[in-house]
Amino acid sequence: MKSKYFIYSFLSLLMISIFAFNLNAQDLQIPKTEPVVTSHKVNIKGQSINYTTETGMQVYHNSDGKAKADLFYAYYKRSDVNNIENRPLLFSFNGGPGSASVWMHLAYTGLRVLKISDEGFPVQPYGVKTNPNSILDIADIVYINPVNTGYSRPIKDENGKFNRDEFFGVQADIKYLSEWMNAFVQKHNRWLSPKYLIGESYGTVRVSGLADELQDRQWMYINGVILVSPTELGNFRNGILEIANRLPYFTAVAWYHKQLPAELQQKSLEEALKLSEQFTMNELIPLLYKGGFKSQQDLYQAAEKMAYFSGIDKDIFIEHNLDFSYSNFWKMLLKDEGFTLGRLDSRYLGIDRQVAGTRPDYNAELTAWLQAFTPAINHYIKNELKFDVPLKYYMFGPVRPWDRKNSQNNTGERLRQAMAQNPSLQVFIQSGYFDGATTYFNAKYTMWHIDPSGRMQDRFHFKAYKSGHMMYLRNEDLKQANDDLREFILQSLPEKGKPIKYNRK
C-alpha cells in the first residue's frame, strides 16, 4: 500500500513538474549569455583578411538606468589592423518594422552570403558561402536587431509586462537605439572611428532619424548614411504624385518581362527609363493636375502613352482614370500567361487560385526568400558563430501596432538637419529597378526633396541596379553594390587635418 502511495505521489509530482516546465517554456526568459568571439579568415579582392566575430546580447538601459531590453548583435572586426582610430565603423539595420538584420547580414555586406543563383533565386541545399565582396576590408560592421527581431527581446517586469510605447514607434525606435549604440561604442572603444549608418527599407527611416538623434542627443557625429531601397522618409507623395511616380517602375518591369512595344523593348533598360521618366515629369503630372477637367482627347492620349510605357492595355488605364495601382499591375502584366509578379522583386513569378482579381494571393518573392534565409541564419549563428540560445530567431517579430501617428515620421527632415549641422555628412542611395515596394523613381524623388534649398546636392549620391528590393541578391549587383559602398565610404572620409566647415565662395 505504501509503495502504491509512493508511486502515485511520484507520478503526481512528475506531472506537475512537466506541466510547470511546459508553462515556463511558453514564456522563455532572456538567457544570461556572454558574448562569443570566433576567429576567421576571408579572401576579399584578392587579399587574405583575418577577422573576429563577436556575437552577443547587449542590454539597453533607459534614462533612469533601468534595464529594458536585450538586443542581439553581431560585430565583425578586422583583427589584422592595429590602429582602429581611423577605421570606419558601419552600423547595419534592416527594416519591416519588425524585420531582423538577417537580409543584409547574410546577403550583402556580411562575410557569408546565402547560397543562391547568379540571378538571385534560392537554391538547395540551403546554407551560406563565403562572400568575397564584403566591405570588411575597409570597414568593421555591426548588425543590430531591434526589440522583438532576431533574438532581441524586451525585459519584462514581475507581472510579465513591458512598455510597448518605449520601442514600437517611429521616434521611440530611434531614441532607444541611439542610447544602445552609444553604449556599444563606449564598450568597444570606437569613439574615434569614422561612423556610418546603413538601413534597408524601413531601416532607411530608422537611420535617417538616427543621424540626427545621434548627433543631437548622443554627440556622436556621422560621416555617411546609406539608404538601401528607401521609403518616403515622411516626404509623402499622395495624390497625383503617387499615381504618376508608378509609371517608370512599370516600364522597368515590363522591359524585364519583354512586354513593351518592340520599338521600346529593343532599347537598353536605362534608355527606356529615361523616356518614361521624361514623360512622367513633363507630361503626365501636369495632365493629372487637371483631374476630372482634362479633355477626353488628353485622357486617351495619356492612356496610350502609359500603355506604351507599361505593357498594359490603354483601355485599362482609361477604366481606372489613369490611376492604375501596383497590385493591379502585379496581377495583370502576365495575366495571359497565368502568372502574377512579386512585390519586393517583380522578377519573381507566382500562381494564384484564379486569374481574376485585383491583387496577387501572396508575395512570390518573400516566400522564396524565407524558405532559404531562415534555415541559413539559424544554422550559421549556431554552428559557425557558436552562439546558441533557447529562443526563436524572429525573421519578422511581433512589433505591431507600430506608432506612426503620434510618433511622427519626420525622418527626411531630421536627415536634412543632420546634414546641415555636419558639413562632412554625405548620403548614398541604392535602389533596385524591379522593386515594387520602394521604387527606384520614388527614391529619386525623395532624394530630390530632402533638401529643398538645393545647397547640398553634391552630398547626395544615387545608384540603381537591375534587381529588386534586395538588389544585392543578384551576383553581378552584389559585387557592384559593395564596390559602390567602398567608394562612397572612402570618398566621404574627410581629409586628414582638413577643417570640417562651410566655406564661402
Short mmCIF file of C-alpha atoms in Angstrom, two decimals:
data_model
loop_
_atom_site.label_atom_id
_atom_site.label_comp_id
_atom_site.label_asym_id
_atom_site.label_seq_id
_atom_site.Cartn_x
_atom_site.Cartn_y
_atom_site.Cartn_z
CA MET A 1 0.00 0.00 0.00
CA LYS A 2 2.82 2.33 0.95
CA SER A 3 4.66 1.61 -2.29
CA LYS A 4 1.49 2.32 -4.30
CA TYR A 5 1.09 5.66 -2.49
CA PHE A 6 4.73 6.48 -3.18
CA ILE A 7 4.38 5.66 -6.85
CA TYR A 8 1.18 7.73 -7.06
CA SER A 9 2.86 10.71 -5.35
CA PHE A 10 5.90 10.42 -7.54
CA LEU A 11 3.79 10.37 -10.70
CA SER A 12 1.75 13.35 -9.48
CA LEU A 13 4.89 15.37 -8.80
CA LEU A 14 6.28 14.34 -12.18
CA MET A 15 3.11 15.51 -13.94
CA ILE A 16 3.17 18.83 -12.04
CA SER A 17 6.83 19.32 -12.98
CA ILE A 18 6.13 18.58 -16.63
CA PHE A 19 3.19 21.00 -16.59
CA ALA A 20 5.29 23.70 -14.93
CA PHE A 21 8.09 23.14 -17.44
CA ASN A 22 5.68 23.43 -20.36
CA LEU A 23 4.13 26.56 -18.85
CA ASN A 24 7.52 28.19 -18.44
CA ALA A 25 8.55 27.06 -21.91
CA GLN A 26 5.76 29.16 -23.34
CA ASP A 27 7.39 32.33 -21.97
CA LEU A 28 11.13 31.73 -22.05
CA GLN A 29 13.25 34.20 -20.13
CA ILE A 30 16.10 36.01 -21.88
CA PRO A 31 19.18 33.86 -21.23
CA LYS A 32 22.15 35.43 -19.49
CA THR A 33 24.90 34.80 -22.01
CA GLU A 34 28.36 36.20 -22.50
CA PRO A 35 29.39 37.40 -25.97
CA VAL A 36 31.00 34.69 -28.08
CA VAL A 37 34.10 35.62 -30.10
CA THR A 38 35.20 33.47 -33.02
CA SER A 39 38.17 33.91 -35.37
CA HIS A 40 38.01 33.60 -39.14
CA LYS A 41 39.80 34.31 -42.40
CA VAL A 42 38.40 35.50 -45.72
CA ASN A 43 39.71 36.49 -49.13
CA ILE A 44 38.37 39.86 -50.33
CA LYS A 45 39.53 41.42 -53.57
CA GLY A 46 42.47 39.01 -53.65
CA GLN A 47 43.53 39.99 -50.13
CA SER A 48 43.60 37.50 -47.25
CA ILE A 49 41.97 39.10 -44.20
CA ASN A 50 41.80 37.88 -40.61
CA TYR A 51 38.78 38.93 -38.59
CA THR A 52 36.83 38.17 -35.44
CA THR A 53 33.09 38.00 -34.94
CA GLU A 54 31.62 38.94 -31.58
CA THR A 55 28.05 37.69 -31.23
CA GLY A 56 26.03 38.52 -28.16
CA MET A 57 23.24 40.32 -26.32
CA GLN A 58 23.78 43.86 -25.02
CA VAL A 59 21.34 45.41 -22.53
CA TYR A 60 19.53 48.64 -23.31
CA HIS A 61 19.17 50.90 -20.24
CA ASN A 62 16.67 53.74 -20.27
CA SER A 63 17.38 57.29 -18.99
CA ASP A 64 16.71 56.12 -15.41
CA GLY A 65 19.35 53.42 -15.75
CA LYS A 66 16.81 50.59 -15.76
CA ALA A 67 17.45 47.53 -17.94
CA LYS A 68 14.66 47.46 -20.51
CA ALA A 69 15.75 45.14 -23.33
CA ASP A 70 18.44 42.75 -24.52
CA LEU A 71 19.50 43.40 -28.10
CA PHE A 72 21.16 40.75 -30.22
CA TYR A 73 24.09 41.87 -32.37
CA ALA A 74 26.94 40.51 -34.50
CA TYR A 75 30.13 42.60 -34.61
CA TYR A 76 32.65 41.88 -37.38
CA LYS A 77 36.08 43.37 -36.74
CA ARG A 78 39.20 43.04 -38.79
CA SER A 79 41.86 41.61 -36.47
CA ASP A 80 44.97 42.45 -38.52
CA VAL A 81 44.53 46.23 -38.12
CA ASN A 82 46.27 47.79 -35.13
CA ASN A 83 45.01 51.37 -35.44
CA ILE A 84 41.20 51.31 -35.23
CA GLU A 85 41.03 55.07 -34.66
CA ASN A 86 40.97 55.71 -38.40
CA ARG A 87 38.98 52.62 -39.33
CA PRO A 88 35.33 53.19 -40.34
CA LEU A 89 32.58 51.51 -38.33
CA LEU A 90 29.30 50.66 -40.10
CA PHE A 91 26.05 50.10 -38.15
CA SER A 92 23.63 47.98 -40.18
CA PHE A 93 19.83 47.80 -39.82
CA ASN A 94 17.09 46.11 -41.78
CA GLY A 95 13.50 47.26 -41.85
CA GLY A 96 9.96 46.00 -41.52
CA PRO A 97 9.44 47.43 -38.99
CA GLY A 98 9.82 44.11 -37.25
CA SER A 99 12.45 42.56 -39.50
CA ALA A 100 15.66 41.02 -38.21
CA SER A 101 19.05 42.11 -39.54
CA VAL A 102 19.30 38.85 -41.46
CA TRP A 103 18.97 40.14 -45.01
CA MET A 104 21.99 42.40 -45.39
CA HIS A 105 23.88 40.25 -42.87
CA LEU A 106 23.61 37.10 -44.99
CA ALA A 107 23.29 38.54 -48.47
CA TYR A 108 25.04 41.90 -48.82
CA THR A 109 27.89 43.28 -46.71
CA GLY A 110 28.43 40.28 -44.41
CA LEU A 111 31.23 37.73 -44.57
CA ARG A 112 28.84 34.97 -45.60
CA VAL A 113 26.10 35.16 -48.20
CA LEU A 114 23.18 32.93 -48.96
CA LYS A 115 23.65 30.07 -51.39
CA ILE A 116 21.75 31.50 -54.31
CA SER A 117 21.73 31.50 -58.11
CA ASP A 118 23.64 34.16 -60.02
CA GLU A 119 20.36 35.91 -60.77
CA GLY A 120 19.34 35.91 -57.09
CA PHE A 121 16.95 32.98 -56.72
CA PRO A 122 17.27 30.49 -53.80
CA VAL A 123 18.83 27.09 -54.45
CA GLN A 124 19.17 23.92 -52.39
CA PRO A 125 20.90 22.73 -50.34
CA TYR A 126 20.25 25.79 -48.18
CA GLY A 127 23.08 27.45 -46.32
CA VAL A 128 25.79 30.07 -46.78
CA LYS A 129 29.03 30.53 -48.67
CA THR A 130 31.96 32.94 -48.38
CA ASN A 131 31.34 36.48 -49.58
CA PRO A 132 34.43 37.75 -51.45
CA ASN A 133 32.73 41.13 -51.94
CA SER A 134 32.21 42.15 -48.29
CA ILE A 135 33.38 45.64 -47.34
CA LEU A 136 35.19 44.32 -44.24
CA ASP A 137 38.46 45.14 -46.00
CA ILE A 138 37.77 48.84 -45.40
CA ALA A 139 35.21 48.95 -42.53
CA ASP A 140 34.12 46.99 -39.46
CA ILE A 141 30.41 46.14 -39.30
CA VAL A 142 27.79 45.80 -36.53
CA TYR A 143 24.47 44.11 -37.38
CA ILE A 144 21.82 45.23 -34.90
CA ASN A 145 18.44 43.59 -34.23
CA PRO A 146 15.84 45.94 -32.68
CA VAL A 147 13.49 44.65 -29.97
CA ASN A 148 11.45 41.58 -30.98
CA THR A 149 13.60 40.87 -34.04
CA GLY A 150 16.23 38.14 -34.22
CA TYR A 151 16.92 37.10 -30.61
CA SER A 152 16.32 40.61 -29.21
CA ARG A 153 13.66 40.78 -26.51
CA PRO A 154 12.18 43.30 -24.07
CA ILE A 155 12.88 42.71 -20.37
CA LYS A 156 9.52 42.15 -18.69
CA ASP A 157 8.56 43.20 -15.18
CA GLU A 158 7.40 40.89 -12.39
CA ASN A 159 3.95 40.79 -14.00
CA GLY A 160 5.33 39.68 -17.35
CA LYS A 161 4.69 43.05 -18.98
CA PHE A 162 6.75 45.75 -20.70
CA ASN A 163 6.08 49.20 -22.11
CA ARG A 164 5.44 48.77 -25.85
CA ASP A 165 5.49 52.54 -26.38
CA GLU A 166 9.18 52.56 -25.48
CA PHE A 167 10.08 50.53 -28.58
CA PHE A 168 7.38 50.27 -31.23
CA GLY A 169 7.04 53.64 -32.95
CA VAL A 170 8.95 55.82 -35.40
CA GLN A 171 10.60 58.10 -32.82
CA ALA A 172 10.69 55.61 -29.93
CA ASP A 173 12.66 53.19 -32.11
CA ILE A 174 15.20 55.90 -32.96
CA LYS A 175 15.54 57.09 -29.37
CA TYR A 176 16.31 53.78 -27.64
CA LEU A 177 18.57 52.54 -30.44
CA SER A 178 20.71 55.67 -30.20
CA GLU A 179 21.21 55.02 -26.48
CA TRP A 180 22.16 51.41 -27.22
CA MET A 181 24.64 52.48 -29.91
CA ASN A 182 26.28 54.97 -27.56
CA ALA A 183 26.82 52.18 -25.04
CA PHE A 184 28.20 49.89 -27.76
CA VAL A 185 30.70 52.49 -28.97
CA GLN A 186 31.78 53.16 -25.38
CA LYS A 187 32.18 49.46 -24.58
CA HIS A 188 34.20 48.72 -27.72
CA ASN A 189 36.32 51.90 -27.64
CA ARG A 190 35.20 53.14 -31.07
CA TRP A 191 34.63 56.84 -30.36
CA LEU A 192 37.40 57.98 -32.71
CA SER A 193 36.31 55.75 -35.60
CA PRO A 194 34.51 57.37 -38.57
CA LYS A 195 30.92 56.17 -38.32
CA TYR A 196 28.41 55.15 -40.97
CA LEU A 197 24.76 54.07 -40.88
CA ILE A 198 23.17 51.74 -43.42
CA GLY A 199 19.48 50.87 -43.43
CA GLU A 200 17.25 48.97 -45.81
CA SER A 201 13.55 49.68 -46.49
CA TYR A 202 12.01 50.81 -43.16
CA GLY A 203 15.60 50.77 -41.94
CA THR A 204 16.06 53.94 -44.02
CA VAL A 205 13.51 55.66 -41.77
CA ARG A 206 15.48 54.39 -38.80
CA VAL A 207 18.95 55.54 -39.91
CA SER A 208 17.71 58.89 -41.23
CA GLY A 209 16.31 59.67 -37.80
CA LEU A 210 19.35 58.19 -36.07
CA ALA A 211 21.71 60.50 -37.95
CA ASP A 212 20.05 63.45 -36.21
CA GLU A 213 19.41 61.70 -32.88
CA LEU A 214 23.00 60.50 -32.53
CA GLN A 215 24.40 63.93 -33.32
CA ASP A 216 21.88 65.93 -31.30
CA ARG A 217 21.41 63.75 -28.21
CA GLN A 218 24.48 61.48 -28.13
CA TRP A 219 27.00 63.97 -29.59
CA MET A 220 28.10 61.20 -31.95
CA TYR A 221 28.71 62.64 -35.42
CA ILE A 222 28.23 60.58 -38.56
CA ASN A 223 30.28 60.56 -41.77
CA GLY A 224 27.77 58.86 -44.04
CA VAL A 225 24.24 57.48 -44.27
CA ILE A 226 23.42 54.73 -46.78
CA LEU A 227 19.76 54.29 -47.74
CA VAL A 228 19.05 50.95 -49.40
CA SER A 229 15.61 50.83 -51.09
CA PRO A 230 14.40 53.90 -49.16
CA THR A 231 10.84 54.70 -48.13
CA GLU A 232 9.40 58.22 -48.37
CA LEU A 233 11.01 59.31 -45.05
CA GLY A 234 7.93 61.35 -44.24
CA ASN A 235 8.11 63.14 -47.59
CA PHE A 236 4.66 61.96 -48.57
CA ARG A 237 3.70 61.52 -52.22
CA ASN A 238 -0.08 61.31 -52.18
CA GLY A 239 -2.46 62.30 -54.98
CA ILE A 240 -1.12 62.86 -58.47
CA LEU A 241 2.49 62.16 -57.50
CA GLU A 242 1.53 58.76 -56.11
CA ILE A 243 -0.19 57.92 -59.42
CA ALA A 244 2.46 59.34 -61.76
CA ASN A 245 5.55 58.04 -59.99
CA ARG A 246 4.46 54.42 -60.56
CA LEU A 247 5.00 54.57 -64.30
CA PRO A 248 8.82 54.33 -64.55
CA TYR A 249 8.68 51.23 -62.32
CA PHE A 250 6.02 49.75 -64.62
CA THR A 251 8.37 50.42 -67.54
CA ALA A 252 11.30 48.70 -65.84
CA VAL A 253 9.34 45.55 -65.01
CA ALA A 254 7.62 45.35 -68.40
CA TRP A 255 11.06 45.70 -70.01
CA TYR A 256 12.40 42.82 -67.90
CA HIS A 257 9.46 40.56 -68.86
CA LYS A 258 9.63 41.69 -72.52
CA GLN A 259 6.12 43.16 -72.54
CA LEU A 260 6.90 46.56 -74.06
CA PRO A 261 6.25 47.53 -77.69
CA ALA A 262 9.10 46.38 -79.95
CA GLU A 263 10.43 49.90 -80.54
CA LEU A 264 10.86 50.49 -76.80
CA GLN A 265 11.78 46.92 -75.88
CA GLN A 266 14.86 46.93 -78.09
CA LYS A 267 16.34 49.86 -76.18
CA SER A 268 18.51 49.34 -73.10
CA LEU A 269 16.72 49.49 -69.75
CA GLU A 270 18.31 52.84 -68.96
CA GLU A 271 17.27 54.33 -72.31
CA ALA A 272 13.68 53.13 -71.89
CA LEU A 273 13.51 54.51 -68.35
CA LYS A 274 14.85 57.89 -69.38
CA LEU A 275 11.97 58.25 -71.84
CA SER A 276 9.44 57.04 -69.27
CA GLU A 277 10.74 59.46 -66.63
CA GLN A 278 10.61 62.40 -69.05
CA PHE A 279 7.00 61.63 -69.98
CA THR A 280 6.08 61.24 -66.30
CA MET A 281 7.57 64.55 -65.19
CA ASN A 282 6.88 66.71 -68.24
CA GLU A 283 3.50 65.46 -69.48
CA LEU A 284 1.73 63.07 -67.09
CA ILE A 285 1.96 65.09 -63.87
CA PRO A 286 0.67 68.36 -65.47
CA LEU A 287 -2.20 66.42 -67.04
CA LEU A 288 -3.16 64.65 -63.79
CA TYR A 289 -3.18 68.05 -62.11
CA LYS A 290 -6.34 68.84 -64.10
CA GLY A 291 -8.20 65.93 -62.52
CA GLY A 292 -11.66 65.35 -63.94
CA PHE A 293 -11.46 68.54 -66.03
CA LYS A 294 -8.94 67.21 -68.54
CA SER A 295 -10.31 66.71 -72.04
CA GLN A 296 -11.28 63.30 -73.38
CA GLN A 297 -8.61 63.69 -76.03
CA ASP A 298 -5.96 64.33 -73.38
CA LEU A 299 -7.22 61.31 -71.41
CA TYR A 300 -6.97 58.98 -74.42
CA GLN A 301 -3.55 60.27 -75.46
CA ALA A 302 -2.20 59.84 -71.92
CA ALA A 303 -3.66 56.32 -71.72
CA GLU A 304 -1.94 55.40 -75.00
CA LYS A 305 1.40 56.71 -73.71
CA MET A 306 1.00 54.92 -70.36
CA ALA A 307 0.20 51.71 -72.22
CA TYR A 308 3.30 52.23 -74.36
CA PHE A 309 5.48 52.57 -71.25
CA SER A 310 3.89 49.74 -69.21
CA GLY A 311 2.73 46.86 -71.38
CA ILE A 312 -0.82 47.29 -70.02
CA ASP A 313 -3.71 47.88 -72.46
CA LYS A 314 -4.73 51.54 -72.82
CA ASP A 315 -8.38 50.71 -72.13
CA ILE A 316 -7.38 49.50 -68.67
CA PHE A 317 -5.85 52.90 -67.90
CA ILE A 318 -8.97 54.66 -69.15
CA GLU A 319 -11.19 52.44 -66.99
CA HIS A 320 -9.07 53.39 -63.95
CA ASN A 321 -8.98 57.14 -64.79
CA LEU A 322 -5.21 56.64 -65.30
CA ASP A 323 -4.92 55.59 -61.61
CA PHE A 324 -3.64 52.04 -62.13
CA SER A 325 -2.36 50.56 -58.86
CA TYR A 326 0.74 48.50 -58.16
CA SER A 327 -1.31 45.48 -57.10
CA ASN A 328 -3.32 45.59 -60.33
CA PHE A 329 -0.08 45.74 -62.29
CA TRP A 330 1.35 42.69 -60.47
CA LYS A 331 -1.85 40.81 -61.23
CA MET A 332 -2.31 41.83 -64.86
CA LEU A 333 1.04 42.20 -66.66
CA LEU A 334 1.45 38.45 -67.26
CA LYS A 335 -2.23 37.56 -66.85
CA ASP A 336 -2.40 35.84 -70.25
CA GLU A 337 0.41 33.51 -69.15
CA GLY A 338 -1.24 32.77 -65.79
CA PHE A 339 1.43 34.37 -63.62
CA THR A 340 1.47 37.15 -61.04
CA LEU A 341 4.51 39.27 -60.14
CA GLY A 342 6.35 39.67 -56.87
CA ARG A 343 6.06 42.93 -54.94
CA LEU A 344 9.54 43.38 -53.49
CA ASP A 345 11.16 41.86 -56.57
CA SER A 346 8.96 41.76 -59.65
CA ARG A 347 11.22 39.30 -61.42
CA TYR A 348 9.62 36.60 -59.24
CA LEU A 349 6.50 34.86 -60.53
CA GLY A 350 3.54 33.49 -58.61
CA ILE A 351 0.44 31.40 -59.34
CA ASP A 352 -2.96 32.43 -57.98
CA ARG A 353 -6.06 30.40 -57.34
CA GLN A 354 -7.84 32.30 -60.10
CA VAL A 355 -6.83 34.66 -62.87
CA ALA A 356 -9.44 37.23 -61.87
CA GLY A 357 -8.85 39.71 -59.07
CA THR A 358 -7.05 42.93 -58.27
CA ARG A 359 -4.02 41.68 -56.34
CA PRO A 360 -1.87 38.53 -56.09
CA ASP A 361 -2.75 35.92 -53.46
CA TYR A 362 0.74 36.09 -51.91
CA ASN A 363 4.17 37.70 -52.24
CA ALA A 364 6.05 35.30 -54.50
CA GLU A 365 9.46 36.75 -53.68
CA LEU A 366 9.08 36.81 -49.88
CA THR A 367 8.00 33.17 -49.62
CA ALA A 368 11.03 32.18 -51.69
CA TRP A 369 13.39 34.22 -49.54
CA LEU A 370 12.05 32.95 -46.23
CA GLN A 371 12.46 29.31 -47.23
CA ALA A 372 16.17 29.92 -47.85
CA PHE A 373 17.16 32.65 -45.36
CA THR A 374 15.51 31.08 -42.29
CA PRO A 375 17.48 27.82 -42.17
CA ALA A 376 20.65 29.62 -43.27
CA ILE A 377 20.71 32.23 -40.48
CA ASN A 378 19.74 29.76 -37.75
CA HIS A 379 22.42 27.30 -38.81
CA TYR A 380 25.08 29.97 -39.34
CA ILE A 381 24.70 31.62 -35.94
CA LYS A 382 24.66 28.35 -34.02
CA ASN A 383 27.27 26.35 -35.89
CA GLU A 384 29.75 28.88 -37.27
CA LEU A 385 29.43 31.79 -34.85
CA LYS A 386 28.89 29.36 -31.92
CA PHE A 387 26.12 31.46 -30.39
CA ASP A 388 23.35 29.24 -29.05
CA VAL A 389 20.31 30.46 -27.12
CA PRO A 390 16.94 28.74 -26.45
CA LEU A 391 14.99 31.42 -28.29
CA LYS A 392 13.25 31.58 -31.65
CA TYR A 393 15.05 33.72 -34.20
CA TYR A 394 12.36 36.17 -35.30
CA MET A 395 12.70 36.78 -39.03
CA PHE A 396 9.70 39.07 -38.53
CA GLY A 397 8.78 39.74 -34.91
CA PRO A 398 5.69 40.95 -33.03
CA VAL A 399 6.03 44.74 -33.11
CA ARG A 400 2.51 45.73 -34.17
CA PRO A 401 0.84 48.09 -33.71
CA TRP A 402 3.64 50.42 -34.80
CA ASP A 403 3.05 54.03 -33.81
CA ARG A 404 3.20 56.17 -36.94
CA LYS A 405 0.51 58.69 -35.93
CA ASN A 406 1.63 60.01 -32.55
CA SER A 407 5.27 59.22 -33.34
CA GLN A 408 5.51 61.39 -36.45
CA ASN A 409 7.67 60.30 -39.36
CA ASN A 410 9.72 63.42 -40.00
CA THR A 411 12.91 61.48 -40.64
CA GLY A 412 13.64 63.06 -44.02
CA GLU A 413 13.71 66.45 -42.32
CA ARG A 414 15.82 65.02 -39.48
CA LEU A 415 18.32 63.77 -42.05
CA ARG A 416 18.42 67.20 -43.71
CA GLN A 417 19.01 68.80 -40.30
CA ALA A 418 21.83 66.36 -39.54
CA MET A 419 23.46 67.13 -42.89
CA ALA A 420 23.11 70.89 -42.40
CA GLN A 421 24.73 70.72 -38.97
CA ASN A 422 27.53 68.42 -40.13
CA PRO A 423 29.26 69.63 -43.34
CA SER A 424 31.06 66.29 -43.75
CA LEU A 425 27.91 64.11 -43.67
CA GLN A 426 27.07 62.56 -47.05
CA VAL A 427 24.19 60.32 -48.21
CA PHE A 428 24.22 57.40 -50.65
CA ILE A 429 21.00 55.90 -52.02
CA GLN A 430 20.82 52.43 -53.61
CA SER A 431 17.71 51.09 -55.36
CA GLY A 432 16.60 48.15 -57.48
CA TYR A 433 14.81 48.87 -60.74
CA PHE A 434 12.41 45.96 -60.22
CA ASP A 435 11.41 46.80 -56.64
CA GLY A 436 7.67 47.47 -56.46
CA ALA A 437 7.55 48.29 -52.75
CA THR A 438 10.03 51.17 -52.62
CA THR A 439 10.51 52.01 -56.28
CA TYR A 440 13.68 53.49 -57.69
CA PHE A 441 11.86 56.54 -59.09
CA ASN A 442 10.24 57.30 -55.73
CA ALA A 443 13.73 57.01 -54.22
CA LYS A 444 14.95 59.63 -56.68
CA TYR A 445 12.01 61.86 -55.81
CA THR A 446 12.74 61.51 -52.09
CA MET A 447 16.39 62.43 -52.66
CA TRP A 448 15.39 65.49 -54.71
CA HIS A 449 13.11 66.75 -51.94
CA ILE A 450 15.06 66.10 -48.73
CA ASP A 451 16.82 69.44 -49.06
CA PRO A 452 14.54 71.96 -50.83
CA SER A 453 17.28 74.60 -50.74
CA GLY A 454 19.37 72.61 -53.21
CA ARG A 455 22.52 73.70 -51.37
CA MET A 456 23.59 70.13 -50.55
CA GLN A 457 23.11 68.48 -53.95
CA ASP A 458 26.74 67.43 -54.19
CA ARG A 459 26.43 65.44 -50.94
CA PHE A 460 23.72 63.13 -52.29
CA HIS A 461 24.68 60.11 -54.41
CA PHE A 462 22.34 57.69 -56.23
CA LYS A 463 22.79 54.29 -57.89
CA ALA A 464 20.24 51.82 -59.29
CA TYR A 465 20.69 48.13 -60.11
CA LYS A 466 18.99 45.54 -62.32
CA SER A 467 17.41 43.72 -59.41
CA GLY A 468 14.68 44.16 -56.80
CA HIS A 469 14.28 45.39 -53.22
CA MET A 470 17.33 43.40 -52.12
CA MET A 471 19.28 44.36 -55.21
CA TYR A 472 22.38 42.61 -53.86
CA LEU A 473 20.85 39.13 -54.35
CA ARG A 474 21.89 39.15 -57.99
CA ASN A 475 25.57 38.25 -58.11
CA GLU A 476 26.59 40.99 -60.54
CA ASP A 477 24.84 43.58 -58.37
CA LEU A 478 26.28 42.10 -55.15
CA LYS A 479 29.75 42.81 -56.45
CA GLN A 480 28.91 46.23 -57.88
CA ALA A 481 26.86 47.41 -54.87
CA ASN A 482 29.66 46.52 -52.43
CA ASP A 483 32.19 48.27 -54.68
CA ASP A 484 29.91 51.33 -54.70
CA LEU A 485 29.75 51.22 -50.89
CA ARG A 486 33.52 51.01 -50.73
CA GLU A 487 33.90 54.02 -52.99
CA PHE A 488 31.31 56.02 -51.04
CA ILE A 489 32.90 55.31 -47.65
CA LEU A 490 36.43 56.08 -48.82
CA GLN A 491 35.50 59.29 -50.65
CA SER A 492 33.37 60.57 -47.75
CA LEU A 493 36.21 60.33 -45.23
CA PRO A 494 37.42 63.91 -44.57
CA GLU A 495 40.99 64.65 -45.47
CA LYS A 496 43.35 64.35 -42.53
CA GLY A 497 43.73 67.69 -40.79
CA LYS A 498 41.22 69.47 -43.04
CA PRO A 499 38.75 71.67 -41.07
CA ILE A 500 35.13 70.48 -41.17
CA LYS A 501 33.29 73.70 -42.04
CA TYR A 502 31.38 75.53 -44.72
CA ASN A 503 33.41 77.82 -46.97
CA ARG A 504 32.20 81.00 -48.65
CA LYS A 505 32.85 81.19 -52.34
#
